[in-house]
Amino acid sequence: MKKSRLNSLRKKHQAKLKNRNFLQIATDKTEGFFLDIFETIGLASLVDFYLKKVEAMRYLIFGALSTLVNILVFALFNTLGLSTIASNTIAWIISVIFAYTTNKYCVFKAKTEGKKDLLREFSSFIVARLATLGVETIMMWTTIDLWHWNAILMKVIANIVVIVLNFVFSKLFIFKKSKEAEIIDSLDS
């Protein structure tokens, strides 16, 4: 790579670090805190693995948090007497808002140029999540309402399937990075 191009990318990387929002700064500091603890207690190989796979690891962590939000909201509304479908839909809406925010800013660190680009990104995210909502709803309705299996256990299993599908959609289609962005991100390593 040409030296001037590399210098240009380094400048963009430095600007990126200065232009982080509160959520990105909080994520970086929290992550650093726990990685320091893991290294201190002798888990340096785990820290190395994490650092090599930061995006996937962050996706798993925020995916787990989104799943927790989803399950807790579902359990709350299901306990209050709402139907499985209504409880699941409310849980989905709240967890999707949480997931979009954390995926955009903390996991994939996606940048959008203007409102049109942001709208395209958000609508793509919603379409992908609607597809996985359909998968989850069919799984929930079949296993809980038809077969009378344990609602919370089935919710957890359905969420595992949904997490995998959502990562594939997010990584490959929604928050896909340009080649230049990938090079800039590689400077973090």
Tab-separated table of C-alpha atoms in Angstrom:
chain	number	residue	atom	x	y	z
A	1	MET	CA	0.000	0.000	0.000
A	2	LYS	CA	1.281	3.440	-0.828
A	3	LYS	CA	2.751	5.381	2.079
A	4	SER	CA	0.521	8.445	1.509
A	5	ARG	CA	-2.586	6.222	1.461
A	6	LEU	CA	-1.512	4.546	4.711
A	7	ASN	CA	-0.918	7.943	6.344
A	8	SER	CA	-4.349	9.078	5.197
A	9	LEU	CA	-5.939	5.979	6.713
A	10	ARG	CA	-4.058	6.518	9.979
A	11	LYS	CA	-5.379	10.092	10.171
A	12	LYS	CA	-8.918	8.826	9.612
A	13	HIS	CA	-8.357	6.226	12.340
A	14	GLN	CA	-7.226	8.918	14.790
A	15	ALA	CA	-10.262	11.053	13.899
A	16	LYS	CA	-12.479	8.018	14.455
A	17	LEU	CA	-11.101	7.585	17.967
A	18	LYS	CA	-11.779	11.253	18.770
A	19	ASN	CA	-15.336	11.137	17.398
A	20	ARG	CA	-16.630	8.264	19.514
A	21	ASN	CA	-19.924	8.753	21.317
A	22	PHE	CA	-20.686	8.022	24.978
A	23	LEU	CA	-21.872	4.463	24.283
A	24	GLN	CA	-18.689	3.615	22.358
A	25	ILE	CA	-16.457	5.106	25.058
A	26	ALA	CA	-18.361	3.268	27.817
A	27	THR	CA	-18.115	-0.005	25.879
A	28	ASP	CA	-14.368	0.408	25.315
A	29	LYS	CA	-13.698	1.279	28.968
A	30	THR	CA	-15.865	-1.561	30.334
A	31	GLU	CA	-14.324	-4.022	27.918
A	32	GLY	CA	-10.817	-2.867	28.858
A	33	PHE	CA	-11.621	-3.174	32.567
A	34	PHE	CA	-12.743	-6.795	32.243
A	35	LEU	CA	-9.941	-7.743	29.868
A	36	ASP	CA	-7.410	-6.360	32.378
A	37	ILE	CA	-9.004	-8.475	35.126
A	38	PHE	CA	-8.932	-11.613	32.961
A	39	GLU	CA	-5.278	-11.017	32.118
A	40	THR	CA	-4.407	-10.376	35.782
A	41	ILE	CA	-5.986	-13.661	36.902
A	42	GLY	CA	-4.046	-15.627	34.306
A	43	LEU	CA	-6.459	-15.762	31.391
A	44	ALA	CA	-4.178	-14.011	28.903
A	45	SER	CA	-4.948	-16.574	26.189
A	46	LEU	CA	-8.664	-15.759	26.534
A	47	VAL	CA	-7.848	-12.048	26.265
A	48	ASP	CA	-5.758	-12.689	23.142
A	49	PHE	CA	-8.568	-14.701	21.567
A	50	TYR	CA	-11.088	-11.986	22.449
A	51	LEU	CA	-8.915	-9.254	20.939
A	52	LYS	CA	-8.484	-11.235	17.716
A	53	LYS	CA	-12.263	-11.669	17.421
A	54	VAL	CA	-13.480	-8.394	18.970
A	55	GLU	CA	-16.399	-7.861	16.598
A	56	ALA	CA	-17.769	-11.385	17.016
A	57	MET	CA	-17.186	-11.317	20.775
A	58	ARG	CA	-18.937	-7.967	21.135
A	59	TYR	CA	-21.796	-9.305	19.034
A	60	LEU	CA	-22.121	-12.275	21.389
A	61	ILE	CA	-22.061	-10.055	24.475
A	62	PHE	CA	-24.566	-7.526	23.132
A	63	GLY	CA	-26.582	-10.355	21.601
A	64	ALA	CA	-26.767	-11.966	25.033
A	65	LEU	CA	-27.855	-8.644	26.544
A	66	SER	CA	-30.484	-8.209	23.809
A	67	THR	CA	-31.667	-11.746	24.485
A	68	LEU	CA	-31.871	-11.016	28.198
A	69	VAL	CA	-33.929	-7.885	27.497
A	70	ASN	CA	-36.151	-9.924	25.171
A	71	ILE	CA	-36.683	-12.762	27.666
A	72	LEU	CA	-37.327	-10.461	30.640
A	73	VAL	CA	-39.842	-8.340	28.730
A	74	PHE	CA	-41.534	-11.488	27.379
A	75	ALA	CA	-41.712	-13.009	30.873
A	76	LEU	CA	-43.130	-9.780	32.323
A	77	PHE	CA	-45.927	-9.417	29.784
A	78	ASN	CA	-46.637	-13.155	29.665
A	79	THR	CA	-46.940	-13.171	33.470
A	80	LEU	CA	-49.308	-10.186	33.253
A	81	GLY	CA	-51.606	-12.365	31.146
A	82	LEU	CA	-50.881	-11.197	27.606
A	83	SER	CA	-50.902	-13.872	24.924
A	84	THR	CA	-47.708	-15.512	23.735
A	85	ILE	CA	-47.832	-13.593	20.440
A	86	ALA	CA	-48.499	-10.199	22.094
A	87	SER	CA	-45.833	-10.738	24.758
A	88	ASN	CA	-43.324	-11.858	22.153
A	89	THR	CA	-44.068	-8.889	19.874
A	90	ILE	CA	-43.596	-6.336	22.667
A	91	ALA	CA	-40.385	-8.074	23.755
A	92	TRP	CA	-39.202	-8.052	20.155
A	93	ILE	CA	-39.803	-4.312	19.645
A	94	ILE	CA	-37.913	-3.334	22.786
A	95	SER	CA	-35.018	-5.718	22.181
A	96	VAL	CA	-34.680	-4.671	18.516
A	97	ILE	CA	-34.290	-1.017	19.501
A	98	PHE	CA	-31.619	-2.062	22.005
A	99	ALA	CA	-29.931	-4.344	19.449
A	100	TYR	CA	-29.857	-1.743	16.666
A	101	THR	CA	-28.270	0.838	18.935
A	102	THR	CA	-25.610	-1.495	20.324
A	103	ASN	CA	-24.882	-3.165	16.972
A	104	LYS	CA	-24.524	0.146	15.161
A	105	TYR	CA	-22.341	1.921	17.707
A	106	CYS	CA	-20.576	-0.785	19.726
A	107	VAL	CA	-20.275	-3.917	17.593
A	108	PHE	CA	-19.977	-2.944	13.940
A	109	LYS	CA	-19.219	0.753	14.568
A	110	ALA	CA	-21.161	1.624	11.455
A	111	LYS	CA	-20.966	5.103	10.008
A	112	THR	CA	-23.771	6.525	7.923
A	113	GLU	CA	-23.600	9.472	5.567
A	114	GLY	CA	-26.774	11.481	6.016
A	115	LYS	CA	-30.390	10.666	6.748
A	116	LYS	CA	-30.947	8.628	3.587
A	117	ASP	CA	-28.095	6.248	4.445
A	118	LEU	CA	-29.279	5.994	8.053
A	119	LEU	CA	-32.829	5.232	6.903
A	120	ARG	CA	-31.550	2.533	4.536
A	121	GLU	CA	-29.478	0.970	7.301
A	122	PHE	CA	-32.283	1.076	9.870
A	123	SER	CA	-34.913	-0.232	7.449
A	124	SER	CA	-32.581	-3.091	6.436
A	125	PHE	CA	-32.095	-3.889	10.112
A	126	ILE	CA	-35.867	-3.905	10.691
A	127	VAL	CA	-36.542	-6.117	7.641
A	128	ALA	CA	-33.926	-8.631	8.779
A	129	ARG	CA	-35.318	-8.585	12.312
A	130	LEU	CA	-38.877	-9.028	11.005
A	131	ALA	CA	-37.705	-12.131	9.166
A	132	THR	CA	-36.169	-13.559	12.328
A	133	LEU	CA	-39.255	-12.495	14.316
A	134	GLY	CA	-41.251	-14.674	11.939
A	135	VAL	CA	-38.919	-17.605	12.564
A	136	GLU	CA	-39.070	-17.040	16.323
A	137	THR	CA	-42.852	-16.585	16.407
A	138	ILE	CA	-43.450	-19.797	14.462
A	139	MET	CA	-41.084	-21.651	16.807
A	140	MET	CA	-42.791	-20.164	19.897
A	141	TRP	CA	-46.355	-20.761	18.694
A	142	THR	CA	-45.617	-24.332	17.653
A	143	THR	CA	-43.692	-25.373	20.762
A	144	ILE	CA	-45.667	-23.445	23.402
A	145	ASP	CA	-49.223	-23.079	22.140
A	146	LEU	CA	-49.522	-26.326	20.160
A	147	TRP	CA	-47.181	-28.682	21.970
A	148	HIS	CA	-47.405	-27.042	25.462
A	149	TRP	CA	-43.670	-27.102	26.113
A	150	ASN	CA	-42.066	-24.818	28.705
A	151	ALA	CA	-42.446	-21.198	27.536
A	152	ILE	CA	-39.194	-19.808	28.944
A	153	LEU	CA	-37.089	-22.763	27.760
A	154	MET	CA	-38.556	-22.458	24.265
A	155	LYS	CA	-37.942	-18.697	24.323
A	156	VAL	CA	-34.266	-19.308	25.121
A	157	ILE	CA	-33.878	-21.916	22.349
A	158	ALA	CA	-35.648	-19.708	19.813
A	159	ASN	CA	-33.360	-16.824	20.769
A	160	ILE	CA	-30.237	-18.905	20.099
A	161	VAL	CA	-31.482	-19.554	16.557
A	162	VAL	CA	-32.353	-15.861	16.149
A	163	ILE	CA	-28.927	-14.663	17.381
A	164	VAL	CA	-27.128	-16.723	14.754
A	165	LEU	CA	-29.423	-15.551	11.946
A	166	ASN	CA	-29.209	-11.912	13.065
A	167	PHE	CA	-25.398	-11.958	13.100
A	168	VAL	CA	-25.294	-13.267	9.551
A	169	PHE	CA	-27.735	-10.589	8.344
A	170	SER	CA	-25.960	-7.787	10.247
A	171	LYS	CA	-22.436	-8.740	9.239
A	172	LEU	CA	-23.082	-9.541	5.594
A	173	PHE	CA	-25.848	-7.125	4.615
A	174	ILE	CA	-26.721	-4.350	7.082
A	175	PHE	CA	-23.467	-3.076	8.591
A	176	LYS	CA	-21.194	-4.206	5.757
A	177	LYS	CA	-17.999	-2.173	5.831
A	178	SER	CA	-16.244	-0.663	2.869
A	179	LYS	CA	-12.709	-1.864	2.111
A	180	GLU	CA	-11.356	1.448	3.427
A	181	ALA	CA	-13.210	1.021	6.737
A	182	GLU	CA	-11.826	-2.499	7.095
A	183	ILE	CA	-8.273	-1.191	6.628
A	184	ILE	CA	-8.839	1.555	9.193
A	185	ASP	CA	-10.233	-0.997	11.655
A	186	SER	CA	-7.196	-3.209	11.087
A	187	LEU	CA	-5.044	-0.354	12.421
A	188	ASP	CA	-6.662	-0.994	15.830
A	189	SER	CA	-4.893	-4.358	15.947
